Amino acid sequence: MDVRQMRCVVAVAEELHFGRAAERLQMSQAPLSAQIKRIEREIGFPLFERTTRSVRLTPVGAELYRRAVAIIEQVDLATVDLHEVAAGRAGRVRVGFPSSASYSILPRAVRRMREVAPDLELELVPLTSAEQVERVHEGSIDIGIVRGEAATLDLRSRRLFTEEIVACLPEDHPLAGQESVSAEELAAEPMIFFPGRDMPGFVAEIRPVFDGQEFPQVRARVVHQETALGFVAAGVGFTLLPESVSSFRPTAVSVARIDERPTTTMFIVEPATLTPAARLFGDVMAEAAGATQDAAAPRRRAVRP
């Protein structure tokens, strides 16, 4: 017995009239009667007691009606759910992200996803850019957010937004309080830097800042930008960070623009074949990137020490 036949049983059981049931099902009465007789032959018991004046359910018919209603409800719900999955509004999407994304684009994107796809399960995985590329390749995340074009490697990528790189200095540093500092001034100071293996894109964006200068002495290499800010606050050295991250700096850290105005760009990295949910999340990320870029413009005009 298939779902179409179950719908016939339910219609007759609820209408207790073959003519009205046929009209409800948008079919003629003869094929409906034939379907009910076919089901009765299949199960070996009558489902309805028929007279010239009335139609009544038999005990077997009443039990089949109860079960058919439950099955049809589950089939209808599954159909709706599958349409939502196909549209990317249900299911699960696994997203890798660097710590810096949590200060800018990611909160906007997650909030928007909750609006457009409240039933979608978001699994957010904090990873370095290199880890994300590896995990997208192996399929353990569906989409990644990385900094710097060097991190995209051979994956398909989409540019999200670009922002300035700024200098973060201890508040008691001689350069602290200046609105802007030069690469030459920074080159003479100890630096908190990042490992190229884990953060290839961001490191590739920072190195050209010191073209023509001796690269600063590296006091420590850290993976997380929050850790870099902590070291700066402790007076270990200065660091260079995206402007959006510097906005959440500790009070013991001063921020200055860099004369050369270096920039960092965030990208989506994704496999050649995307799940519907990952495609939708990527589109929402692109939308959030536009809003983030617009919000960053006035801040870029007025970075305060």
XYZ file of N, CA and C in Angstrom, residues 50-180:
393
model
N -20.841 -0.760 3.552
C -21.531 0.109 2.609
C -22.990 -0.312 2.511
N -23.858 0.648 2.553
C -25.274 0.433 2.227
C -25.650 1.495 1.207
N -26.862 1.439 0.743
C -27.294 2.456 -0.234
C -27.427 3.822 0.414
N -27.507 3.839 1.768
C -27.720 5.108 2.454
C -26.506 5.601 3.233
N -25.543 4.720 3.555
C -24.448 5.157 4.436
C -23.175 4.359 4.184
N -22.080 4.953 4.697
C -20.774 4.294 4.690
C -20.230 4.372 6.109
N -19.816 3.199 6.654
C -19.256 3.187 8.008
C -17.935 2.425 8.020
N -17.030 2.854 8.901
C -15.750 2.158 9.061
C -15.948 0.847 9.801
N -15.243 -0.190 9.348
C -15.154 -1.420 10.132
C -14.044 -1.242 11.167
N -13.933 -2.130 12.159
C -12.820 -2.023 13.113
C -11.451 -2.020 12.424
N -11.314 -2.864 11.391
C -10.051 -2.882 10.644
C -9.860 -1.546 9.923
N -10.908 -1.026 9.338
C -10.829 0.261 8.652
C -10.472 1.395 9.594
N -11.048 1.363 10.808
C -10.752 2.419 11.790
C -9.280 2.394 12.189
N -8.723 1.168 12.367
C -7.311 1.064 12.737
C -6.398 1.500 11.594
N -6.770 1.111 10.359
C -5.966 1.534 9.219
C -6.026 3.056 9.054
N -7.214 3.625 9.273
C -7.351 5.085 9.179
C -6.418 5.771 10.181
N -6.397 5.288 11.415
C -5.548 5.899 12.449
C -4.078 5.851 12.040
N -3.651 4.718 11.564
C -2.243 4.576 11.181
C -1.922 5.373 9.909
N -2.854 5.387 8.963
C -2.616 6.110 7.707
C -2.470 7.605 7.960
N -3.277 8.153 8.868
C -3.180 9.582 9.195
C -1.784 9.903 9.733
N -1.285 9.055 10.638
C 0.045 9.287 11.226
C 1.138 9.186 10.160
N 1.027 8.188 9.283
C 2.049 8.003 8.235
C 2.036 9.169 7.261
N 0.850 9.594 6.829
C 0.747 10.710 5.883
C 1.310 11.988 6.497
N 1.032 12.188 7.766
C 1.572 13.378 8.443
C 3.093 13.366 8.431
N 3.693 12.208 8.701
C 5.153 12.094 8.689
C 5.718 12.291 7.279
N 5.029 11.741 6.271
C 5.482 11.914 4.889
C 5.419 13.384 4.485
N 4.336 14.060 4.861
C 4.188 15.477 4.512
C 5.254 16.326 5.206
N 5.514 16.021 6.481
C 6.555 16.750 7.206
C 7.922 16.504 6.585
N 8.178 15.246 6.219
C 9.472 14.916 5.595
C 9.624 15.644 4.266
N 8.534 15.742 3.505
C 8.589 16.440 2.224
C 8.939 17.912 2.415
N 8.288 18.545 3.408
C 8.597 19.949 3.711
C 10.053 20.086 4.138
N 10.508 19.180 5.022
C 11.890 19.236 5.503
C 12.877 19.070 4.360
N 12.592 18.164 3.442
C 13.502 17.934 2.325
C 13.570 19.139 1.399
N 12.440 19.819 1.231
C 12.453 21.063 0.446
C 13.326 22.111 1.131
N 13.250 22.173 2.472
C 14.069 23.128 3.217
C 15.557 22.775 3.097
N 15.869 21.475 3.153
C 17.264 21.047 2.995
C 17.764 21.403 1.604
N 16.934 21.148 0.596
C 17.336 21.452 -0.784
C 17.574 22.946 -0.986
N 16.845 23.770 -0.233
C 17.021 25.221 -0.331
C 18.133 25.734 0.570
N 18.725 24.831 1.371
C 19.797 25.238 2.276
C 19.308 25.786 3.589
N 17.990 25.740 3.836
C 17.438 26.332 5.057
C 17.294 25.338 6.197
N 17.705 24.102 5.981
C 17.669 23.083 7.028
C 18.869 22.162 6.833
N 19.108 21.308 7.826
C 20.286 20.456 7.784
C 21.386 21.041 8.641
N 22.626 20.899 8.184
C 23.775 21.358 8.967
C 24.846 21.911 8.042
N 25.522 22.958 8.487
C 26.678 23.475 7.767
C 27.810 23.671 8.765
N 28.999 23.168 8.406
C 30.181 23.246 9.282
C 31.106 24.326 8.729
N 31.355 25.344 9.553
C 32.077 26.533 9.108
C 33.354 26.704 9.928
N 34.494 26.751 9.246
C 35.748 27.086 9.905
C 35.960 28.587 9.883
N 36.594 29.116 10.931
C 36.833 30.563 10.965
C 38.054 30.874 11.818
N 38.779 31.964 11.492
C 39.885 32.414 12.333
C 39.337 33.302 13.446
N 40.128 33.497 14.482
C 39.640 34.294 15.613
C 39.253 35.700 15.184
N 39.957 36.258 14.201
C 39.666 37.638 13.801
C 38.274 37.787 13.196
N 37.717 36.714 12.613
C 36.379 36.810 12.014
C 35.303 36.998 13.067
N 35.563 36.565 14.288
C 34.554 36.679 15.344
C 34.389 38.113 15.820
N 35.270 39.018 15.382
C 35.155 40.429 15.754
C 34.516 41.262 14.654
N 34.219 40.655 13.526
C 33.733 41.457 12.405
C 32.588 40.769 11.681
N 32.922 39.985 10.691
C 31.910 39.477 9.766
C 31.061 38.339 10.326
N 31.649 37.472 11.156
C 30.942 36.262 11.577
C 29.686 36.550 12.397
N 29.714 37.423 13.410
C 28.480 37.686 14.157
C 27.342 38.191 13.275
N 27.659 39.063 12.313
C 26.621 39.551 11.397
C 26.029 38.399 10.582
N 26.896 37.536 10.086
C 26.435 36.428 9.245
C 25.586 35.446 10.042
N 26.005 35.125 11.250
C 25.242 34.172 12.073
C 23.871 34.753 12.418
N 23.829 36.022 12.777
C 22.537 36.657 13.090
C 21.608 36.613 11.872
N 22.155 36.899 10.693
C 21.338 36.876 9.485
C 20.874 35.461 9.154
N 21.737 34.459 9.355
C 21.347 33.078 9.103
C 20.208 32.643 10.014
N 20.213 33.116 11.250
C 19.129 32.786 12.177
C 17.798 33.349 11.678
N 17.865 34.455 10.935
C 16.653 35.061 10.381
C 16.158 34.304 9.148
N 17.059 33.949 8.250
C 16.635 33.330 6.981
C 16.510 31.817 7.073
N 17.199 31.194 8.037
C 17.166 29.733 8.150
C 17.216 29.318 9.620
N 16.136 29.575 10.363
C 16.162 29.280 11.808
C 16.339 27.806 12.138
N 16.014 26.910 11.195
C 16.131 25.470 11.464
C 17.484 24.892 11.058
N 18.346 25.713 10.494
C 19.661 25.224 10.065
C 20.598 25.135 11.266
N 21.283 24.004 11.387
C 22.270 23.835 12.460
C 23.624 24.359 11.986
N 24.140 25.346 12.698
C 25.446 25.921 12.383
C 26.491 25.340 13.326
N 27.502 24.707 12.764
C 28.619 24.210 13.564
C 29.835 25.088 13.250
N 30.198 25.950 14.195
C 31.296 26.898 14.004
C 32.560 26.344 14.639
N 33.616 26.221 13.825
C 34.843 25.555 14.257
C 36.007 26.543 14.187
N 36.557 26.999 15.329
C 37.702 27.917 15.271
C 38.961 27.197 14.805
N 39.564 27.696 13.709
C 40.734 27.054 13.106
C 41.637 28.122 12.505
N 42.914 27.805 12.387
C 43.799 28.686 11.630
C 43.476 28.545 10.142
N 43.989 29.475 9.337
C 43.732 29.406 7.896
C 44.248 28.102 7.294
N 45.446 27.688 7.700
C 46.022 26.460 7.155
C 45.176 25.246 7.538
N 44.709 25.208 8.771
C 43.861 24.091 9.206
C 42.558 24.067 8.409
N 42.016 25.221 8.119
C 40.766 25.277 7.358
C 40.942 24.720 5.948
N 42.007 25.126 5.295
C 42.260 24.634 3.938
C 42.360 23.110 3.947
N 43.083 22.579 4.896
C 43.232 21.118 5.005
C 41.888 20.444 5.250
N 41.076 21.042 6.125
C 39.811 20.389 6.486
C 38.747 20.552 5.398
N 38.804 21.629 4.628
C 37.907 21.725 3.478
C 38.260 20.638 2.466
N 39.560 20.426 2.243
C 40.006 19.374 1.319
C 39.531 17.993 1.771
N 39.620 17.721 3.070
C 39.248 16.387 3.555
C 37.750 16.246 3.795
N 37.005 17.367 3.717
C 35.549 17.302 3.840
C 35.020 17.354 5.256
N 35.856 17.679 6.241
C 35.372 17.734 7.623
C 34.777 19.086 7.991
N 34.964 20.116 7.132
C 34.162 21.338 7.207
C 33.653 21.643 5.809
N 32.543 22.363 5.727
C 31.916 22.628 4.439
C 32.425 23.910 3.789
N 32.865 24.851 4.608
C 33.268 26.154 4.104
C 34.217 26.775 5.117
N 35.137 27.622 4.650
C 36.096 28.252 5.557
C 36.172 29.749 5.324
N 36.655 30.458 6.346
C 36.875 31.908 6.264
C 38.339 32.143 6.594
N 39.102 32.654 5.645
C 40.543 32.802 5.843
C 40.971 34.230 5.544
N 42.166 34.586 6.054
C 42.747 35.896 5.762
C 43.896 35.747 4.781
N 43.886 36.594 3.754
C 44.997 36.640 2.824
C 44.839 35.669 1.673
N 45.116 36.132 0.468
C 44.952 35.302 -0.724
C 45.886 34.102 -0.709
N 47.031 34.225 -0.041
C 47.976 33.100 0.009
C 47.387 31.894 0.716
N 46.336 32.113 1.526
C 45.728 31.001 2.262
C 44.716 30.232 1.432
N 44.326 30.757 0.276
C 43.274 30.100 -0.490
C 43.780 28.907 -1.287
N 45.064 28.886 -1.636
C 45.703 27.782 -2.345
C 44.881 27.360 -3.556
N 44.578 26.058 -3.662
C 43.902 25.571 -4.862
C 42.399 25.414 -4.663
N 41.860 26.008 -3.604
C 40.426 25.932 -3.376
C 39.714 27.066 -4.107
N 38.443 26.872 -4.360
C 37.644 27.964 -4.905
C 37.484 29.012 -3.811
N 37.587 30.281 -4.168
C 37.532 31.322 -3.143
C 36.683 32.488 -3.608
N 36.150 33.211 -2.618
C 35.392 34.435 -2.871
C 35.896 35.517 -1.921
N 36.198 36.678 -2.463
C 36.639 37.787 -1.627
C 35.459 38.313 -0.824
N 35.689 38.558 0.477
C 34.635 39.090 1.336
C 34.798 40.590 1.573
N 35.864 40.989 2.276
C 36.077 42.416 2.478
C 37.526 42.685 2.850
N 37.903 43.931 2.691
C 39.265 44.373 2.956
C 39.242 45.453 4.024
N 40.214 45.420 4.922
C 40.332 46.445 5.958
C 41.803 46.759 6.195
N 42.051 47.843 6.873
C 43.432 48.238 7.147
C 44.071 47.347 8.211
N 45.373 47.201 8.096
C 46.186 46.620 9.173
C 46.708 47.788 9.998
N 46.582 47.682 11.321
C 47.032 48.769 12.197
C 48.074 48.242 13.184
N 48.812 49.169 13.756
C 49.839 48.820 14.756
C 49.230 48.888 16.150
N 49.475 47.858 16.946
C 49.018 47.815 18.337
C 50.256 47.860 19.235
N 50.318 48.862 20.108
C 51.515 49.116 20.924
C 51.148 49.172 22.402
N 52.111 48.839 23.290
C 51.849 49.025 24.717
C 51.545 50.496 25.000
N 50.644 50.748 25.932
C 50.208 52.131 26.161
C 51.332 53.053 26.628
N 52.392 52.484 27.227
C 53.502 53.321 27.686
C 54.656 53.356 26.681
N 54.429 52.845 25.465
C 55.484 52.833 24.449
C 55.708 54.255 23.924
N 56.934 54.630 23.559
C 57.199 55.976 23.031
C 56.366 56.331 21.800
N 55.987 55.327 20.990
C 55.186 55.611 19.792
C 53.686 55.664 20.090
N 53.287 55.222 21.281
C 51.874 55.219 21.641
C 51.357 56.660 21.696
N 50.155 56.844 21.266
C 49.580 58.179 21.270
C 49.698 58.881 19.942
N 50.557 58.379 19.045
C 50.643 58.958 17.713
C 49.475 58.458 16.863
N 48.967 59.321 16.016
C 47.870 58.919 15.157
C 48.339 57.938 14.091
N 49.592 58.081 13.656
C 50.133 57.221 12.613
C 51.623 56.998 12.863
